Amino acid sequence: FNVESVDWANNSDKAIINYPDGSNIYYDFASGEQVTLPAHWEDFSFAPNDNQIAAKSIGNNESNRFLVISNPDGTGARPVEHLGSNHDKMHVDWSPNNQVVGYAFTGQPLGLDRQQVLLIGQNQENFKALVTEGRGFIPNWSPDGSEVLYSVYNSSDGFRPSLWISGAVGDEVNANRRNLQIQTWADKCAWRNESEVICGVPTSLGEGAGLQRSVFENTPDEIVRINLQTGTVTNLGQPNGGGAVDTMTITQDGSAAIFTDVTTGRLIKFNL
């Protein structure tokens, strides 16, 4: 009751349940195990095998704020990166290949329309920084973690979000980076396989949409298939009765996209 948000494990048999008062509970649906996690932990992400979690531990003072990794029940916690006053610029997001556990907007300043995004590993690795042609970075890892689909906005696009794709491992970070010429947010997309992405693309986006997303969240979407190898974009049309994609997933056989509609809360299945 009164759950505010849920951070699901990759296999969906475990979750961290967040409440409005800041308390967090780890729950294993298979075993029924329930453990209360520290209330000063936030922004959780499960490891690819679900055997560990990463989170931000926000202490009362800047010297006690860290990115931490622990067992899902909170035991065995260890600090990974000191956050200090930059805790709000760091986001936890464990990549499928187990290399990156988060990213931070603390790179070198590159001007208004460019940004350096630092990729953070488990052992203070010195990863190559991802350079984005815009701000408002929202990532969406490929299934094997070798690439990242992301959206950013800049002045040349009227501050509307645009989709980009880039290599995301080792020396391949920034490799083959290109604008897909699709105006939507990366979290409205889901990977069908390593070479195809399905996205909800708003039928219209006014200038400044990237700066004021909430104003456009009820805009109906068209469902688009993007082949990342050929660059082919196929408009699959709109769901019956319309709909604005919130969170999308692809069925295991790849035949359909399932998503919630922001406007009505309906769960929609869209055959691909």
Short mmCIF file of N, CA and C in Angstrom, two decimals, residues 81-247:
data_model
loop_
_atom_site.label_atom_id
_atom_site.label_comp_id
_atom_site.label_asym_id
_atom_site.label_seq_id
_atom_site.Cartn_x
_atom_site.Cartn_y
_atom_site.Cartn_z
N GLU A 81 32.26 5.31 -5.45
CA GLU A 81 32.67 6.64 -5.90
C GLU A 81 32.16 7.67 -4.90
N HIS A 82 33.02 8.61 -4.53
CA HIS A 82 32.59 9.70 -3.64
C HIS A 82 31.79 10.70 -4.45
N LEU A 83 30.61 11.07 -3.98
CA LEU A 83 29.73 11.97 -4.71
C LEU A 83 29.82 13.41 -4.23
N GLY A 84 30.01 13.61 -2.94
CA GLY A 84 30.13 14.95 -2.40
C GLY A 84 28.96 15.84 -2.77
N SER A 85 29.27 17.03 -3.27
CA SER A 85 28.22 17.99 -3.64
C SER A 85 27.62 17.69 -5.01
N ASN A 86 28.16 16.68 -5.71
CA ASN A 86 27.68 16.35 -7.05
C ASN A 86 26.69 15.19 -7.07
N HIS A 87 26.10 14.86 -5.94
CA HIS A 87 25.22 13.69 -5.90
C HIS A 87 24.01 13.85 -6.82
N ASP A 88 23.56 15.09 -7.04
CA ASP A 88 22.40 15.30 -7.90
C ASP A 88 22.78 15.27 -9.38
N LYS A 89 24.07 15.23 -9.69
CA LYS A 89 24.53 15.16 -11.08
C LYS A 89 24.89 13.74 -11.50
N MET A 90 24.74 12.79 -10.57
CA MET A 90 25.08 11.40 -10.84
C MET A 90 23.82 10.55 -10.85
N HIS A 91 23.73 9.61 -11.81
CA HIS A 91 22.55 8.76 -11.95
C HIS A 91 22.98 7.30 -12.02
N VAL A 92 22.32 6.46 -11.26
CA VAL A 92 22.65 5.04 -11.21
C VAL A 92 21.95 4.32 -12.36
N ASP A 93 22.74 3.54 -13.13
CA ASP A 93 22.17 2.83 -14.28
C ASP A 93 23.15 1.72 -14.66
N TRP A 94 22.91 0.50 -14.17
CA TRP A 94 23.83 -0.62 -14.36
C TRP A 94 23.68 -1.15 -15.78
N SER A 95 24.77 -1.17 -16.55
CA SER A 95 24.70 -1.59 -17.95
C SER A 95 24.62 -3.11 -18.06
N PRO A 96 24.02 -3.63 -19.15
CA PRO A 96 23.85 -5.08 -19.31
C PRO A 96 25.16 -5.86 -19.37
N ASN A 97 26.26 -5.21 -19.78
CA ASN A 97 27.54 -5.92 -19.85
C ASN A 97 28.34 -5.82 -18.56
N ASN A 98 27.74 -5.25 -17.52
CA ASN A 98 28.32 -5.22 -16.18
C ASN A 98 29.49 -4.25 -16.05
N GLN A 99 29.74 -3.40 -17.04
CA GLN A 99 30.89 -2.51 -16.98
C GLN A 99 30.58 -1.18 -16.32
N VAL A 100 29.42 -0.61 -16.64
CA VAL A 100 29.05 0.72 -16.15
C VAL A 100 27.94 0.59 -15.11
N VAL A 101 28.08 1.31 -14.01
CA VAL A 101 27.03 1.28 -12.98
C VAL A 101 26.30 2.62 -12.86
N GLY A 102 26.77 3.62 -13.60
CA GLY A 102 26.10 4.91 -13.55
C GLY A 102 26.80 5.92 -14.45
N TYR A 103 26.25 7.10 -14.52
CA TYR A 103 26.84 8.16 -15.32
C TYR A 103 26.66 9.49 -14.58
N ALA A 104 27.55 10.42 -14.89
CA ALA A 104 27.54 11.70 -14.17
C ALA A 104 27.75 12.86 -15.13
N PHE A 105 27.07 13.96 -14.84
CA PHE A 105 27.22 15.19 -15.62
C PHE A 105 28.27 16.08 -14.96
N THR A 106 29.45 15.53 -14.77
CA THR A 106 30.51 16.28 -14.10
C THR A 106 31.76 16.38 -14.97
N GLY A 107 31.60 16.18 -16.28
CA GLY A 107 32.73 16.26 -17.20
C GLY A 107 33.14 17.69 -17.50
N GLN A 108 34.09 17.83 -18.40
CA GLN A 108 34.58 19.14 -18.78
C GLN A 108 33.48 19.94 -19.50
N PRO A 109 33.36 21.25 -19.22
CA PRO A 109 32.36 22.06 -19.92
C PRO A 109 32.70 22.16 -21.41
N LEU A 110 31.68 21.94 -22.25
CA LEU A 110 31.89 21.96 -23.70
C LEU A 110 30.99 22.97 -24.39
N GLY A 111 30.37 23.86 -23.65
CA GLY A 111 29.50 24.85 -24.24
C GLY A 111 28.03 24.52 -24.06
N LEU A 112 27.18 25.38 -24.60
CA LEU A 112 25.73 25.25 -24.41
C LEU A 112 25.17 23.99 -25.04
N ASP A 113 25.64 23.63 -26.24
CA ASP A 113 25.01 22.56 -27.00
C ASP A 113 25.79 21.25 -27.00
N ARG A 114 26.79 21.13 -26.12
CA ARG A 114 27.53 19.87 -26.03
C ARG A 114 27.74 19.56 -24.56
N GLN A 115 27.93 18.28 -24.26
CA GLN A 115 28.12 17.88 -22.88
C GLN A 115 29.00 16.64 -22.82
N GLN A 116 29.81 16.56 -21.78
CA GLN A 116 30.63 15.38 -21.54
C GLN A 116 30.00 14.57 -20.42
N VAL A 117 29.61 13.34 -20.74
CA VAL A 117 28.97 12.47 -19.76
C VAL A 117 29.99 11.43 -19.31
N LEU A 118 30.28 11.40 -18.00
CA LEU A 118 31.26 10.46 -17.47
C LEU A 118 30.59 9.13 -17.14
N LEU A 119 31.17 8.05 -17.64
CA LEU A 119 30.67 6.70 -17.37
C LEU A 119 31.42 6.14 -16.17
N ILE A 120 30.69 5.64 -15.18
CA ILE A 120 31.28 5.23 -13.91
C ILE A 120 31.24 3.72 -13.78
N GLY A 121 32.40 3.11 -13.49
CA GLY A 121 32.51 1.68 -13.31
C GLY A 121 32.49 1.27 -11.86
N GLN A 122 32.63 -0.03 -11.62
CA GLN A 122 32.57 -0.56 -10.26
C GLN A 122 33.87 -0.35 -9.48
N ASN A 123 34.98 -0.17 -10.20
CA ASN A 123 36.29 -0.15 -9.55
C ASN A 123 37.10 1.09 -9.92
N GLN A 124 36.39 2.22 -10.07
CA GLN A 124 37.03 3.50 -10.38
C GLN A 124 37.83 3.45 -11.68
N GLU A 125 37.30 2.72 -12.67
CA GLU A 125 37.94 2.67 -13.97
C GLU A 125 37.90 4.06 -14.63
N ASN A 126 38.90 4.31 -15.43
CA ASN A 126 38.98 5.60 -16.14
C ASN A 126 38.40 5.43 -17.54
N PHE A 127 37.08 5.30 -17.62
CA PHE A 127 36.43 5.10 -18.91
C PHE A 127 36.48 6.38 -19.74
N LYS A 128 36.46 6.20 -21.03
CA LYS A 128 36.35 7.32 -21.95
C LYS A 128 35.01 8.01 -21.75
N ALA A 129 35.00 9.33 -21.77
CA ALA A 129 33.76 10.08 -21.58
C ALA A 129 32.94 10.08 -22.86
N LEU A 130 31.63 9.99 -22.71
CA LEU A 130 30.72 10.10 -23.84
C LEU A 130 30.43 11.57 -24.10
N VAL A 131 30.63 12.01 -25.33
CA VAL A 131 30.37 13.39 -25.70
C VAL A 131 29.03 13.45 -26.43
N THR A 132 28.10 14.27 -25.93
CA THR A 132 26.78 14.37 -26.54
C THR A 132 26.59 15.75 -27.15
N GLU A 133 25.89 15.76 -28.28
CA GLU A 133 25.60 17.02 -28.97
C GLU A 133 24.30 17.62 -28.42
N GLY A 134 24.30 17.90 -27.15
CA GLY A 134 23.12 18.46 -26.51
C GLY A 134 23.08 18.09 -25.04
N ARG A 135 22.02 18.52 -24.39
CA ARG A 135 21.83 18.26 -22.95
C ARG A 135 20.55 17.47 -22.74
N GLY A 136 20.24 17.18 -21.46
CA GLY A 136 19.06 16.38 -21.17
C GLY A 136 19.26 14.91 -21.48
N PHE A 137 20.49 14.42 -21.32
CA PHE A 137 20.87 13.05 -21.67
C PHE A 137 19.99 12.02 -20.97
N ILE A 138 19.34 11.14 -21.78
CA ILE A 138 18.57 10.00 -21.27
C ILE A 138 19.08 8.77 -22.01
N PRO A 139 19.69 7.79 -21.31
CA PRO A 139 20.26 6.63 -21.99
C PRO A 139 19.31 5.44 -22.02
N ASN A 140 19.57 4.53 -22.98
CA ASN A 140 18.84 3.28 -23.10
C ASN A 140 19.83 2.25 -23.68
N TRP A 141 20.38 1.40 -22.80
CA TRP A 141 21.43 0.48 -23.19
C TRP A 141 20.93 -0.58 -24.16
N SER A 142 21.79 -0.97 -25.12
CA SER A 142 21.48 -2.10 -25.99
C SER A 142 21.49 -3.38 -25.15
N PRO A 143 20.87 -4.46 -25.63
CA PRO A 143 20.78 -5.69 -24.82
C PRO A 143 22.13 -6.23 -24.35
N ASP A 144 23.18 -6.07 -25.16
CA ASP A 144 24.49 -6.57 -24.72
C ASP A 144 25.37 -5.47 -24.14
N GLY A 145 24.86 -4.24 -24.06
CA GLY A 145 25.59 -3.14 -23.45
C GLY A 145 26.69 -2.55 -24.29
N SER A 146 26.84 -2.98 -25.53
CA SER A 146 27.92 -2.47 -26.37
C SER A 146 27.61 -1.11 -26.97
N GLU A 147 26.32 -0.76 -27.04
CA GLU A 147 25.91 0.53 -27.58
C GLU A 147 24.91 1.17 -26.62
N VAL A 148 24.74 2.46 -26.78
CA VAL A 148 23.73 3.16 -26.01
C VAL A 148 22.92 4.05 -26.94
N LEU A 149 21.61 3.87 -26.87
CA LEU A 149 20.67 4.78 -27.52
C LEU A 149 20.40 5.89 -26.51
N TYR A 150 20.41 7.13 -26.96
CA TYR A 150 20.14 8.20 -25.99
C TYR A 150 19.48 9.38 -26.69
N SER A 151 18.84 10.20 -25.90
CA SER A 151 18.23 11.42 -26.42
C SER A 151 18.84 12.62 -25.73
N VAL A 152 19.01 13.69 -26.51
CA VAL A 152 19.47 14.98 -26.01
C VAL A 152 18.76 16.07 -26.80
N TYR A 153 18.80 17.28 -26.29
CA TYR A 153 18.22 18.41 -27.02
C TYR A 153 19.27 19.52 -27.15
N ASN A 154 19.16 20.30 -28.23
CA ASN A 154 20.04 21.45 -28.39
C ASN A 154 19.33 22.54 -29.17
N SER A 155 19.97 23.67 -29.31
CA SER A 155 19.33 24.84 -29.91
C SER A 155 19.03 24.63 -31.39
N SER A 156 19.86 23.85 -32.10
CA SER A 156 19.63 23.65 -33.54
C SER A 156 18.37 22.85 -33.81
N ASP A 157 17.91 22.07 -32.83
CA ASP A 157 16.66 21.31 -32.95
C ASP A 157 15.50 22.01 -32.24
N GLY A 158 15.67 23.27 -31.91
CA GLY A 158 14.63 23.98 -31.18
C GLY A 158 14.42 23.42 -29.79
N PHE A 159 15.49 22.86 -29.22
CA PHE A 159 15.44 22.25 -27.88
C PHE A 159 14.40 21.13 -27.82
N ARG A 160 14.24 20.43 -28.93
CA ARG A 160 13.42 19.21 -28.96
C ARG A 160 14.33 18.01 -28.80
N PRO A 161 13.88 16.94 -28.15
CA PRO A 161 14.75 15.78 -27.95
C PRO A 161 15.00 15.04 -29.25
N SER A 162 16.23 14.63 -29.48
CA SER A 162 16.60 13.86 -30.67
C SER A 162 17.30 12.58 -30.24
N LEU A 163 17.04 11.49 -30.98
CA LEU A 163 17.66 10.21 -30.69
C LEU A 163 19.03 10.10 -31.35
N TRP A 164 19.99 9.59 -30.58
CA TRP A 164 21.34 9.31 -31.07
C TRP A 164 21.71 7.88 -30.69
N ILE A 165 22.69 7.33 -31.39
CA ILE A 165 23.23 6.01 -31.06
C ILE A 165 24.75 6.15 -31.01
N SER A 166 25.39 5.43 -30.09
CA SER A 166 26.84 5.51 -29.97
C SER A 166 27.38 4.21 -29.41
N GLY A 167 28.64 3.90 -29.77
CA GLY A 167 29.35 2.84 -29.08
C GLY A 167 29.52 3.22 -27.62
N ALA A 168 29.59 2.21 -26.74
CA ALA A 168 29.59 2.54 -25.32
C ALA A 168 30.54 1.67 -24.50
N VAL A 169 31.49 0.99 -25.16
CA VAL A 169 32.42 0.12 -24.44
C VAL A 169 33.86 0.48 -24.78
N GLY A 170 34.67 0.71 -23.75
CA GLY A 170 36.10 0.93 -23.95
C GLY A 170 36.41 1.99 -24.97
N ASP A 171 37.28 1.64 -25.91
CA ASP A 171 37.68 2.59 -26.95
C ASP A 171 36.56 2.86 -27.94
N GLU A 172 35.49 2.07 -27.88
CA GLU A 172 34.36 2.26 -28.80
C GLU A 172 33.38 3.32 -28.31
N VAL A 173 33.59 3.86 -27.11
CA VAL A 173 32.75 4.97 -26.64
C VAL A 173 32.90 6.13 -27.64
N ASN A 174 31.79 6.65 -28.10
CA ASN A 174 31.70 7.71 -29.13
C ASN A 174 31.90 7.20 -30.55
N ALA A 175 32.25 5.92 -30.71
CA ALA A 175 32.46 5.39 -32.06
C ALA A 175 31.13 5.24 -32.78
N ASN A 176 31.13 5.56 -34.05
CA ASN A 176 29.92 5.44 -34.90
C ASN A 176 28.74 6.21 -34.30
N ARG A 177 29.04 7.30 -33.63
CA ARG A 177 27.99 8.12 -33.02
C ARG A 177 27.24 8.88 -34.10
N ARG A 178 25.91 8.78 -34.09
CA ARG A 178 25.14 9.44 -35.15
C ARG A 178 23.75 9.79 -34.69
N ASN A 179 23.23 10.84 -35.30
CA ASN A 179 21.88 11.32 -35.04
C ASN A 179 20.92 10.50 -35.89
N LEU A 180 19.90 9.90 -35.26
CA LEU A 180 18.94 9.07 -35.98
C LEU A 180 17.82 9.88 -36.61
N GLN A 181 17.82 11.19 -36.39
CA GLN A 181 16.83 12.08 -37.00
C GLN A 181 15.40 11.73 -36.57
N ILE A 182 15.26 11.28 -35.32
CA ILE A 182 13.95 10.97 -34.74
C ILE A 182 13.79 11.81 -33.48
N GLN A 183 12.69 12.56 -33.39
CA GLN A 183 12.49 13.44 -32.25
C GLN A 183 11.59 12.77 -31.22
N THR A 184 12.24 12.18 -30.21
CA THR A 184 11.53 11.59 -29.08
C THR A 184 12.54 11.39 -27.96
N TRP A 185 12.07 10.90 -26.82
CA TRP A 185 12.94 10.62 -25.68
C TRP A 185 13.33 9.15 -25.68
N ALA A 186 14.55 8.84 -25.30
CA ALA A 186 15.06 7.47 -25.38
C ALA A 186 14.33 6.52 -24.44
N ASP A 187 13.74 7.02 -23.37
CA ASP A 187 13.01 6.12 -22.48
C ASP A 187 11.60 5.79 -22.98
N LYS A 188 11.24 6.29 -24.16
CA LYS A 188 10.00 5.88 -24.83
C LYS A 188 10.30 4.79 -25.86
N CYS A 189 11.52 4.23 -25.80
CA CYS A 189 11.96 3.22 -26.75
C CYS A 189 12.28 1.91 -26.03
N ALA A 190 12.29 0.82 -26.81
CA ALA A 190 12.71 -0.48 -26.30
C ALA A 190 13.45 -1.21 -27.40
N TRP A 191 14.49 -1.95 -27.02
CA TRP A 191 15.28 -2.72 -27.98
C TRP A 191 14.54 -4.02 -28.31
N ARG A 192 14.30 -4.26 -29.61
CA ARG A 192 13.71 -5.52 -30.05
C ARG A 192 14.77 -6.60 -30.16
N ASN A 193 15.95 -6.20 -30.59
CA ASN A 193 17.13 -7.04 -30.64
C ASN A 193 18.33 -6.10 -30.75
N GLU A 194 19.51 -6.62 -31.05
CA GLU A 194 20.71 -5.78 -31.07
C GLU A 194 20.72 -4.76 -32.20
N SER A 195 19.85 -4.92 -33.20
CA SER A 195 19.90 -4.01 -34.34
C SER A 195 18.59 -3.26 -34.59
N GLU A 196 17.55 -3.54 -33.80
CA GLU A 196 16.26 -2.88 -34.00
C GLU A 196 15.73 -2.27 -32.71
N VAL A 197 15.20 -1.07 -32.86
CA VAL A 197 14.61 -0.36 -31.72
C VAL A 197 13.19 0.03 -32.08
N ILE A 198 12.27 -0.11 -31.12
CA ILE A 198 10.88 0.32 -31.28
C ILE A 198 10.67 1.52 -30.38
N CYS A 199 10.12 2.60 -30.93
CA CYS A 199 9.96 3.84 -30.16
C CYS A 199 8.56 4.42 -30.32
N GLY A 200 8.11 5.07 -29.27
CA GLY A 200 6.96 5.94 -29.37
C GLY A 200 7.43 7.33 -29.73
N VAL A 201 6.95 7.86 -30.86
CA VAL A 201 7.40 9.16 -31.35
C VAL A 201 6.21 10.12 -31.36
N PRO A 202 6.25 11.20 -30.59
CA PRO A 202 5.13 12.14 -30.55
C PRO A 202 4.75 12.65 -31.93
N THR A 203 3.45 12.76 -32.17
CA THR A 203 2.97 13.25 -33.47
C THR A 203 3.34 14.71 -33.70
N SER A 204 3.58 15.45 -32.64
CA SER A 204 4.05 16.83 -32.76
C SER A 204 4.78 17.22 -31.49
N LEU A 205 5.85 17.98 -31.66
CA LEU A 205 6.61 18.48 -30.52
C LEU A 205 6.93 19.95 -30.77
N GLY A 206 6.46 20.81 -29.89
CA GLY A 206 6.73 22.23 -30.03
C GLY A 206 8.14 22.58 -29.59
N GLU A 207 8.57 23.76 -29.94
CA GLU A 207 9.90 24.23 -29.54
C GLU A 207 10.01 24.24 -28.03
N GLY A 208 11.14 23.77 -27.54
CA GLY A 208 11.38 23.74 -26.10
C GLY A 208 10.85 22.49 -25.41
N ALA A 209 10.43 21.47 -26.19
CA ALA A 209 9.86 20.26 -25.59
C ALA A 209 10.86 19.56 -24.67
N GLY A 210 12.14 19.61 -25.03
CA GLY A 210 13.14 18.98 -24.19
C GLY A 210 13.30 19.66 -22.84
N LEU A 211 12.97 20.94 -22.78
CA LEU A 211 13.08 21.69 -21.53
C LEU A 211 11.83 21.57 -20.68
N GLN A 212 10.69 21.30 -21.33
CA GLN A 212 9.40 21.24 -20.62
C GLN A 212 8.65 19.97 -21.02
N ARG A 213 9.22 18.83 -20.73
CA ARG A 213 8.65 17.55 -21.17
C ARG A 213 7.23 17.35 -20.68
N SER A 214 6.94 17.77 -19.46
CA SER A 214 5.61 17.53 -18.89
C SER A 214 4.50 18.17 -19.71
N VAL A 215 4.81 19.25 -20.41
CA VAL A 215 3.80 19.93 -21.23
C VAL A 215 3.37 19.05 -22.40
N PHE A 216 4.26 18.16 -22.86
CA PHE A 216 4.00 17.37 -24.05
C PHE A 216 3.78 15.89 -23.76
N GLU A 217 3.69 15.50 -22.48
CA GLU A 217 3.64 14.08 -22.16
C GLU A 217 2.34 13.40 -22.60
N ASN A 218 1.28 14.17 -22.84
CA ASN A 218 0.02 13.57 -23.29
C ASN A 218 -0.13 13.59 -24.81
N THR A 219 0.87 14.07 -25.53
CA THR A 219 0.82 14.09 -27.00
C THR A 219 0.78 12.65 -27.53
N PRO A 220 -0.17 12.31 -28.40
CA PRO A 220 -0.25 10.94 -28.93
C PRO A 220 1.03 10.56 -29.67
N ASP A 221 1.37 9.27 -29.61
CA ASP A 221 2.58 8.76 -30.25
C ASP A 221 2.25 7.90 -31.45
N GLU A 222 3.14 7.91 -32.41
CA GLU A 222 3.18 6.90 -33.45
C GLU A 222 4.27 5.90 -33.07
N ILE A 223 4.06 4.64 -33.40
CA ILE A 223 5.04 3.61 -33.09
C ILE A 223 5.96 3.44 -34.30
N VAL A 224 7.24 3.56 -34.05
CA VAL A 224 8.23 3.57 -35.13
C VAL A 224 9.26 2.46 -34.89
N ARG A 225 9.62 1.78 -35.98
CA ARG A 225 10.68 0.77 -35.92
C ARG A 225 11.92 1.33 -36.60
N ILE A 226 13.06 1.27 -35.91
CA ILE A 226 14.32 1.79 -36.44
C ILE A 226 15.31 0.65 -36.60
N ASN A 227 15.79 0.42 -37.81
CA ASN A 227 16.85 -0.55 -38.06
C ASN A 227 18.18 0.19 -37.97
N LEU A 228 18.96 -0.09 -36.95
CA LEU A 228 20.18 0.66 -36.70
C LEU A 228 21.31 0.29 -37.65
N GLN A 229 21.19 -0.84 -38.32
CA GLN A 229 22.22 -1.24 -39.28
C GLN A 229 22.04 -0.56 -40.63
N THR A 230 20.77 -0.48 -41.07
CA THR A 230 20.50 0.10 -42.39
C THR A 230 20.06 1.55 -42.31
N GLY A 231 19.62 2.00 -41.13
CA GLY A 231 19.09 3.35 -40.99
C GLY A 231 17.64 3.48 -41.40
N THR A 232 17.01 2.36 -41.76
CA THR A 232 15.62 2.38 -42.20
C THR A 232 14.68 2.66 -41.03
N VAL A 233 13.76 3.61 -41.25
CA VAL A 233 12.76 3.95 -40.25
C VAL A 233 11.39 3.61 -40.81
N THR A 234 10.62 2.79 -40.07
CA THR A 234 9.31 2.37 -40.52
C THR A 234 8.26 2.85 -39.52
N ASN A 235 7.29 3.63 -40.02
CA ASN A 235 6.20 4.10 -39.18
C ASN A 235 5.13 3.02 -39.14
N LEU A 236 4.89 2.45 -37.97
CA LEU A 236 3.93 1.36 -37.82
C LEU A 236 2.53 1.85 -37.46
N GLY A 237 2.36 3.17 -37.35
CA GLY A 237 1.05 3.74 -37.07
C GLY A 237 0.81 3.96 -35.59
N GLN A 238 -0.43 4.32 -35.27
CA GLN A 238 -0.81 4.60 -33.89
C GLN A 238 -1.64 3.46 -33.32
N PRO A 239 -1.58 3.27 -32.02
CA PRO A 239 -2.45 2.26 -31.38
C PRO A 239 -3.92 2.64 -31.58
N ASN A 240 -4.78 1.65 -31.59
CA ASN A 240 -6.22 1.92 -31.68
C ASN A 240 -6.65 2.80 -30.51
N GLY A 241 -7.30 3.90 -30.81
CA GLY A 241 -7.73 4.82 -29.77
C GLY A 241 -6.65 5.77 -29.33
N GLY A 242 -5.49 5.71 -29.99
CA GLY A 242 -4.40 6.61 -29.63
C GLY A 242 -3.67 6.14 -28.39
N GLY A 243 -2.72 6.91 -27.98
CA GLY A 243 -1.95 6.56 -26.79
C GLY A 243 -0.61 7.27 -26.80
N ALA A 244 -0.13 7.62 -25.60
CA ALA A 244 1.18 8.25 -25.41
C ALA A 244 2.02 7.30 -24.59
N VAL A 245 3.11 6.83 -25.16
CA VAL A 245 3.94 5.80 -24.53
C VAL A 245 4.59 6.33 -23.25
N ASP A 246 4.42 5.55 -22.19
CA ASP A 246 5.15 5.82 -20.96
C ASP A 246 6.35 4.89 -20.91
N THR A 247 6.16 3.67 -20.42
CA THR A 247 7.24 2.68 -20.36
C THR A 247 6.92 1.54 -21.30
#
